[in-house]
PDB file of C-alpha atoms in Angstrom:
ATOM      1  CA  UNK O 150      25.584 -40.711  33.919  1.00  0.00           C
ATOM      2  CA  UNK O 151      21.604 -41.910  33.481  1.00  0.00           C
ATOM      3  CA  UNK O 152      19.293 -39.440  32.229  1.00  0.00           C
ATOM      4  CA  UNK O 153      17.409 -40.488  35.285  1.00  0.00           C
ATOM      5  CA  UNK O 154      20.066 -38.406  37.209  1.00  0.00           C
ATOM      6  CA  UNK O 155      19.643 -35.391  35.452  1.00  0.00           C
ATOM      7  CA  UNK O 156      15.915 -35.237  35.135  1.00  0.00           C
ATOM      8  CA  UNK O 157      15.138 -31.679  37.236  1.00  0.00           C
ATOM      9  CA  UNK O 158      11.598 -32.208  36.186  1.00  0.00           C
ATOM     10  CA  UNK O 159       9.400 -33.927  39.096  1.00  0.00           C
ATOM     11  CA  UNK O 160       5.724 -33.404  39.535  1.00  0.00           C
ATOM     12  CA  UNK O 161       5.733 -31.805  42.883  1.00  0.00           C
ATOM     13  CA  UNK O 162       8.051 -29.562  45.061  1.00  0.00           C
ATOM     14  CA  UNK O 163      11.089 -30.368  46.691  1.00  0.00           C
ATOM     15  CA  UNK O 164      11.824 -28.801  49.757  1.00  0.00           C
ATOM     16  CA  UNK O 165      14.292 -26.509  48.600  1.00  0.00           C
ATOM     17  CA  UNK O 166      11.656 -25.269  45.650  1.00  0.00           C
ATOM     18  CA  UNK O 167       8.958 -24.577  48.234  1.00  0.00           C
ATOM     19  CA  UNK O 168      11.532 -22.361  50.546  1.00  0.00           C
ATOM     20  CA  UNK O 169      12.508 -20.454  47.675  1.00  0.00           C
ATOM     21  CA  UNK O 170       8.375 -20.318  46.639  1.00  0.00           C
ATOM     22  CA  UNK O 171       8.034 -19.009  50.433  1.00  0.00           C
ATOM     23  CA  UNK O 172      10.582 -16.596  50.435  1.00  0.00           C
ATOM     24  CA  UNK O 173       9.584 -14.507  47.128  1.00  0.00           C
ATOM     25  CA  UNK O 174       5.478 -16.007  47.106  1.00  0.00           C
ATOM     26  CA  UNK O 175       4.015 -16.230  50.173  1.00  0.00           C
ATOM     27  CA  UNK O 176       1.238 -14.031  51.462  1.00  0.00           C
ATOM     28  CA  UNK O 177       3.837 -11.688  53.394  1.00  0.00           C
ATOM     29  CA  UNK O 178       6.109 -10.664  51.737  1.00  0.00           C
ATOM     30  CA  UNK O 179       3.103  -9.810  48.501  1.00  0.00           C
ATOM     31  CA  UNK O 180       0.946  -7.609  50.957  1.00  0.00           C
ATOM     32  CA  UNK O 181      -0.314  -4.368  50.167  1.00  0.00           C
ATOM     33  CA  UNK O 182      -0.255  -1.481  52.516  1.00  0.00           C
ATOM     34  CA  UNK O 183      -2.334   1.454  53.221  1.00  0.00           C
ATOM     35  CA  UNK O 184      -0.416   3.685  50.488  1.00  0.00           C
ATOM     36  CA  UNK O 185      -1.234   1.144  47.243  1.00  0.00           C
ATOM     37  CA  UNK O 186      -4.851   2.164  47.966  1.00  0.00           C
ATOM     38  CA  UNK O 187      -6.442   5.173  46.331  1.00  0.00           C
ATOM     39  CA  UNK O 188      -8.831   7.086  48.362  1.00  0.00           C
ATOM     40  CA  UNK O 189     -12.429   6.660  47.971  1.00  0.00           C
ATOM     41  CA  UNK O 190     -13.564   9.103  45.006  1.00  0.00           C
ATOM     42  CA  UNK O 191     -10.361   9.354  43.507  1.00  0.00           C
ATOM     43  CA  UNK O 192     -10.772   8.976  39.368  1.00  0.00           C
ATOM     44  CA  UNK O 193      -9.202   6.196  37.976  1.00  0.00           C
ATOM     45  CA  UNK O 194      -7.212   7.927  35.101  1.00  0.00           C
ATOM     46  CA  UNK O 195      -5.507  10.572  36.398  1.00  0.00           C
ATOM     47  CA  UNK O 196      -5.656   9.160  40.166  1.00  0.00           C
ATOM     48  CA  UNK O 197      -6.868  12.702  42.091  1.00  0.00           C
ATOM     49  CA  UNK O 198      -9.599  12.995  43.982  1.00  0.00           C
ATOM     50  CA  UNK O 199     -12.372  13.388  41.009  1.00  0.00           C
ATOM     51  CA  UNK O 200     -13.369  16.744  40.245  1.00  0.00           C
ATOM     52  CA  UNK O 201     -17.071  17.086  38.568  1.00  0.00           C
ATOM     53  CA  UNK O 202     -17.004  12.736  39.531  1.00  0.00           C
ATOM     54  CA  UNK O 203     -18.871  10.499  36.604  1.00  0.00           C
ATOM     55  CA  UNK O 204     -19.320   6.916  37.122  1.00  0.00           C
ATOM     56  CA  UNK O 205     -19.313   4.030  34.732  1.00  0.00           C
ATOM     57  CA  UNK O 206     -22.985   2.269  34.832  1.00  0.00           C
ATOM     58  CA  UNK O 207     -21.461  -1.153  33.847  1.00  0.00           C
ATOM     59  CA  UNK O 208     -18.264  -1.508  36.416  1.00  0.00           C
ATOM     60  CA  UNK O 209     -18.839   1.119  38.798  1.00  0.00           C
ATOM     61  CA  UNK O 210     -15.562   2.954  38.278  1.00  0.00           C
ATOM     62  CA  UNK O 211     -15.195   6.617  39.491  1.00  0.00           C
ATOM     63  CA  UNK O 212     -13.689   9.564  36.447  1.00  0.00           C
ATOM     64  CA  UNK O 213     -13.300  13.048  36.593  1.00  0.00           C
ATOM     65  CA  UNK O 214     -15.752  14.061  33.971  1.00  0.00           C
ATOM     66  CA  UNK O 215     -13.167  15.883  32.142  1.00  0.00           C
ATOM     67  CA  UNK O 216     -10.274  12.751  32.097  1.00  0.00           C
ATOM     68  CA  UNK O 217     -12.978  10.566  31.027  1.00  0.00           C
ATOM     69  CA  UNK O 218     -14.024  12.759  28.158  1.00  0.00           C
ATOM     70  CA  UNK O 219     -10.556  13.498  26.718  1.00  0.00           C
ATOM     71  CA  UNK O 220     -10.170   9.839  27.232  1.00  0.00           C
ATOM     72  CA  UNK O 221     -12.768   8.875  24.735  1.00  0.00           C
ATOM     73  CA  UNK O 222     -11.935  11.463  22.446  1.00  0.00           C
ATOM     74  CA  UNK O 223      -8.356  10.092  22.164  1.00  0.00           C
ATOM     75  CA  UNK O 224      -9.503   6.072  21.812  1.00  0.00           C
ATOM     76  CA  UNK O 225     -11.958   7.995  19.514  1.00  0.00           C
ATOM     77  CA  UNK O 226      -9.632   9.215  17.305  1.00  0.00           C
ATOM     78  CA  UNK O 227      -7.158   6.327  17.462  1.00  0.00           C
ATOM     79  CA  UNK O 228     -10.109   4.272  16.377  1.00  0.00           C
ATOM     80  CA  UNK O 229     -10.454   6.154  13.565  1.00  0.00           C
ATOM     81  CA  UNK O 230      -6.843   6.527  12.712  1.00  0.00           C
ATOM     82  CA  UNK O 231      -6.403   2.556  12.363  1.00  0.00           C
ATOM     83  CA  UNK O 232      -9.657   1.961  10.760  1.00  0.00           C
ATOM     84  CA  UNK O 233      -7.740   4.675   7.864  1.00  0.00           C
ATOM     85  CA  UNK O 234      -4.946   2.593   7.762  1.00  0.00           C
ATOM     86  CA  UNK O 235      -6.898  -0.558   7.714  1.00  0.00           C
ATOM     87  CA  UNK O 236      -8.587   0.507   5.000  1.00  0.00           C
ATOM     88  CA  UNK O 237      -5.349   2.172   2.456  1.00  0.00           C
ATOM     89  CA  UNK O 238      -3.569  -0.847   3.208  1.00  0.00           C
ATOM     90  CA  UNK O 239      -6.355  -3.154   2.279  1.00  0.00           C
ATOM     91  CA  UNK O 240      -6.744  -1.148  -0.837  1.00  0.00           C
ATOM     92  CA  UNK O 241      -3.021  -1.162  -1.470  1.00  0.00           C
ATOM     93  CA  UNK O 242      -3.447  -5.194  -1.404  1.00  0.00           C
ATOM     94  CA  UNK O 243      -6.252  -5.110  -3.828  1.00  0.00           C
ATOM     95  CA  UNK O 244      -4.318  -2.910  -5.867  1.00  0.00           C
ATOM     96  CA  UNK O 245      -1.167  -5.275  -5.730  1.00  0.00           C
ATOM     97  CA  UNK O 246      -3.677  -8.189  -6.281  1.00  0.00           C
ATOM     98  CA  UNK O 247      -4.650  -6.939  -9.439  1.00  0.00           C
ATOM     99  CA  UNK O 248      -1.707  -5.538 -11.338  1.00  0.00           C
ATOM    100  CA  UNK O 249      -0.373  -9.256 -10.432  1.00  0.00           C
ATOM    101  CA  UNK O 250      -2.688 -10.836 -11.662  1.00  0.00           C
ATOM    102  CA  UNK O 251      -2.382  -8.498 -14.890  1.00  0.00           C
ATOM    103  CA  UNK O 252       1.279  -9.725 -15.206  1.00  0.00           C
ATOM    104  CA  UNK O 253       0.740 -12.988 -14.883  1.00  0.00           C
ATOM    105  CA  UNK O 254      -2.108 -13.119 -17.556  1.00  0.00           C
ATOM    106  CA  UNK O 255       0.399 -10.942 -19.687  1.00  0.00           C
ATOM    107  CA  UNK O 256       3.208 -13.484 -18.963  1.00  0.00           C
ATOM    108  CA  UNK O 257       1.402 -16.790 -19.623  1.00  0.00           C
ATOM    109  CA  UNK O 258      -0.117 -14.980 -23.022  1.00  0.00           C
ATOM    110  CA  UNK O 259       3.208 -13.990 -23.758  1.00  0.00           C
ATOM    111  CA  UNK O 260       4.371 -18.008 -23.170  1.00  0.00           C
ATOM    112  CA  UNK O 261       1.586 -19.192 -24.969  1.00  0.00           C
ATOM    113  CA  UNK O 262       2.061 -17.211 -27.955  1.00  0.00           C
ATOM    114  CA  UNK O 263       6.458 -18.399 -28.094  1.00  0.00           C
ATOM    115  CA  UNK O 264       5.253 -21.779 -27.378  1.00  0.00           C
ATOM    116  CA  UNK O 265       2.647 -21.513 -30.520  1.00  0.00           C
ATOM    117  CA  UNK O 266       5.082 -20.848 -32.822  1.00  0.00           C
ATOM    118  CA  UNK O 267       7.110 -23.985 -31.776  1.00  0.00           C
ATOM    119  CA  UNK O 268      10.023 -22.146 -29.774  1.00  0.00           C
ATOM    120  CA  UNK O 269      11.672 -22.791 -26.174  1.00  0.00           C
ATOM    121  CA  UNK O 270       9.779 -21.984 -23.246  1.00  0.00           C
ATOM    122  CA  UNK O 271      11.881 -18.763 -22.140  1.00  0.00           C
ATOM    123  CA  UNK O 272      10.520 -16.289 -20.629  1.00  0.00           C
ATOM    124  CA  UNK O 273      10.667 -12.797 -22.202  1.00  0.00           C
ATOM    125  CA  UNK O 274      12.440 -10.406 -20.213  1.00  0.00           C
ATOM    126  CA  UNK O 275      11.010  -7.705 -18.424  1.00  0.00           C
ATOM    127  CA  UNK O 276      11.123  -4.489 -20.709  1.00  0.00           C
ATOM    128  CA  UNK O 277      11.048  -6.034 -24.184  1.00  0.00           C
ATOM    129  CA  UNK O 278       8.101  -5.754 -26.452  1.00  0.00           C
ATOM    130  CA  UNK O 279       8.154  -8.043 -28.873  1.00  0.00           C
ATOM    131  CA  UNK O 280       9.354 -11.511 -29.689  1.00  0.00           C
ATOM    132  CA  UNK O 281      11.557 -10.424 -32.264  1.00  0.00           C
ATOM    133  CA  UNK O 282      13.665  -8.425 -29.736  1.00  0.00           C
ATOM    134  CA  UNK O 283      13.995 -11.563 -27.845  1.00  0.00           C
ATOM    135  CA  UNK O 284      15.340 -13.359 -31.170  1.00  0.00           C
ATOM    136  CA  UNK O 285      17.559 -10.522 -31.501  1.00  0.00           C
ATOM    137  CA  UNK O 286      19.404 -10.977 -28.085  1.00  0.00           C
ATOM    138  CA  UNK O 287      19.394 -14.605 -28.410  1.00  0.00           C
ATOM    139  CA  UNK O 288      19.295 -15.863 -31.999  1.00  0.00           C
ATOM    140  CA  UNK O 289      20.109 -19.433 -31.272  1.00  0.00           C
ATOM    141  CA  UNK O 290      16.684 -19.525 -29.347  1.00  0.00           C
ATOM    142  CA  UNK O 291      14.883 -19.549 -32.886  1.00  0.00           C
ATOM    143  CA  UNK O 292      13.446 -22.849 -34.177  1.00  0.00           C
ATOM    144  CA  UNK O 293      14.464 -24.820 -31.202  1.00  0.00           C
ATOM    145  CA  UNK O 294      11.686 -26.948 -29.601  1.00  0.00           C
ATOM    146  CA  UNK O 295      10.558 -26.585 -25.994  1.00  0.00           C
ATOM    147  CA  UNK O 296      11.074 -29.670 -23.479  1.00  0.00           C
ATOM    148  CA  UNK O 297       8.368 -30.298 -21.655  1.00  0.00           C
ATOM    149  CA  UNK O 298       9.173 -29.419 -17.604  1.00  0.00           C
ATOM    150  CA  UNK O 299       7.269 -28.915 -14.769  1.00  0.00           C
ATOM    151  CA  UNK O 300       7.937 -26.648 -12.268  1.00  0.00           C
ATOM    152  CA  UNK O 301       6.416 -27.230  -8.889  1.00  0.00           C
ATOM    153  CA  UNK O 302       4.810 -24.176  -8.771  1.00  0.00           C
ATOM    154  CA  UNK O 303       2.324 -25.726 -11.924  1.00  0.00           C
ATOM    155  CA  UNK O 304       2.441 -28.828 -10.024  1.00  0.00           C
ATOM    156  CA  UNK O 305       0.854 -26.815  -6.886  1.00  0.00           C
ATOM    157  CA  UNK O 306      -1.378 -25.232  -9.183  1.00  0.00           C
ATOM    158  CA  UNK O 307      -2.397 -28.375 -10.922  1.00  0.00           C
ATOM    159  CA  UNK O 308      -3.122 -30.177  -7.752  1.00  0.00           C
ATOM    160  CA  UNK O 309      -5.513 -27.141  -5.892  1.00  0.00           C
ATOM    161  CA  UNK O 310      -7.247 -27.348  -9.386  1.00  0.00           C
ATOM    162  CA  UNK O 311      -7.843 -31.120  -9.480  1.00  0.00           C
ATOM    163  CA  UNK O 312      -8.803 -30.524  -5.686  1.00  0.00           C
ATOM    164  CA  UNK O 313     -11.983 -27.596  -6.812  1.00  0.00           C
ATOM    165  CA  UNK O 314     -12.992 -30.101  -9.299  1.00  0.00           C
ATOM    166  CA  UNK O 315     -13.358 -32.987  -6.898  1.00  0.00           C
ATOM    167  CA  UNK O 316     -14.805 -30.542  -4.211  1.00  0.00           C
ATOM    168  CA  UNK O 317     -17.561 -29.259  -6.781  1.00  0.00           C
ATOM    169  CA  UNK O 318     -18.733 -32.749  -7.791  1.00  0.00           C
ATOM    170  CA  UNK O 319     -19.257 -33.827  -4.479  1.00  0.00           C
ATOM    171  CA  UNK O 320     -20.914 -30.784  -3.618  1.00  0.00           C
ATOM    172  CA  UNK O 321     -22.923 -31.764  -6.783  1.00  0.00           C
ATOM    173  CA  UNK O 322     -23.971 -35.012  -5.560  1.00  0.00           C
ATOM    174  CA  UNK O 323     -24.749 -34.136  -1.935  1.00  0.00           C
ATOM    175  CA  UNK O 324     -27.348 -31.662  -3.621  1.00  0.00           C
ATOM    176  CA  UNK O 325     -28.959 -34.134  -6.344  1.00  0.00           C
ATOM    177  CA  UNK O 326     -32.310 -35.202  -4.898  1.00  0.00           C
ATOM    178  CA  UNK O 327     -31.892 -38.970  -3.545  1.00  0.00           C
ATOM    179  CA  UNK O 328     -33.948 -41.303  -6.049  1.00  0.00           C
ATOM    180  CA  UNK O 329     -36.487 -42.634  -3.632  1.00  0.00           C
ATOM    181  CA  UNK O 330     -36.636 -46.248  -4.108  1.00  0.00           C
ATOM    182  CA  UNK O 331     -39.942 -47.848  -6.178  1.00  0.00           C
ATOM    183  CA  UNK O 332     -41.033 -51.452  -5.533  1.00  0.00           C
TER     184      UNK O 332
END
């Protein structure tokens, strides 16, 4: 069978979509009746007729005084409540932000220093303190020469890098006065 044949997707309305739009759309069977009304006065939060009534300047809406106060006191204090957690769990990610950065400075000292004294590239494992425990555990590691490798995660680093340094020089020469020309 053609696609053509299958395609359910028409701009407009056959006539069996617009009976079935009728049926459950139409403006009779969606009206309202008396009873989905609330009667004039009648607060808007805890839908009585108001008690002590308040009215809100900006939309006109009718509140008991009391509803509307314990209202605001509750949005109040949720307010307040997230703004608390906003805040611990931005300082958790400055805390996490910085001992990360800490073990990555420790780790690339700790590769520069193997790589130094002319031995492979391995990471130190978590735990040890000094390069002679590492020798220890593997003692084939000593003397040999790291091969130079890549890992795209330098690559990425490389590249955003290169990217700052092009970004600052332009910068540099949008801001250099213009030599006006002499004749």
């Amino acid at each position: 069978m053609a696609h053509s044949k299958r395609n359910t997707s028409l701009a407009f309305f056959t006539a069996h979509e617009r009976s079935l739009l009728k049926t459950t759309w139409g403006s009779q069977s969606t009206r309202l009746s008396r009873d989905s009304f609330l009667p004039f006065a009648s607060c808007a939060l805890c839908l009585q007729p108001s008690r002590d009534p308040v009215a809100c300047a900006s939309h006109g809406d009718i509140f008991c005084r009391e509803c509307i106060v314990s209202n605001l006191l509750a949005q109040r204090k949720e307010l307040v409540r997230l703004e608390n957690e906003d805040g611990r769990r931005r300082r958790e990610a400055e805390e996490n932000e910085g001992t990360r950065a800490e073990e990555e400075r420790e780790r690339s000292v700790r590769e520069f220093e193997r790589t130094m004294m002319g031995l492979e590239g391995k990471p130190v494992r978590k735990g040890s303190t000094s390069l002679k425990e590492a020798e220890r555990r593997d003692p084939e590691a000593r003397g040999v020469k790291r091969k130079f490798e890549l890992d795209e995660e330098q690559m990425l680093q490389n590249a955003k890098d290169e990217r700052a340094k092009a970004r600052k020089a332009i910068d540099d020469e949008n801001l250099a006065p213009k030599p006006s020309p002499t004749r």
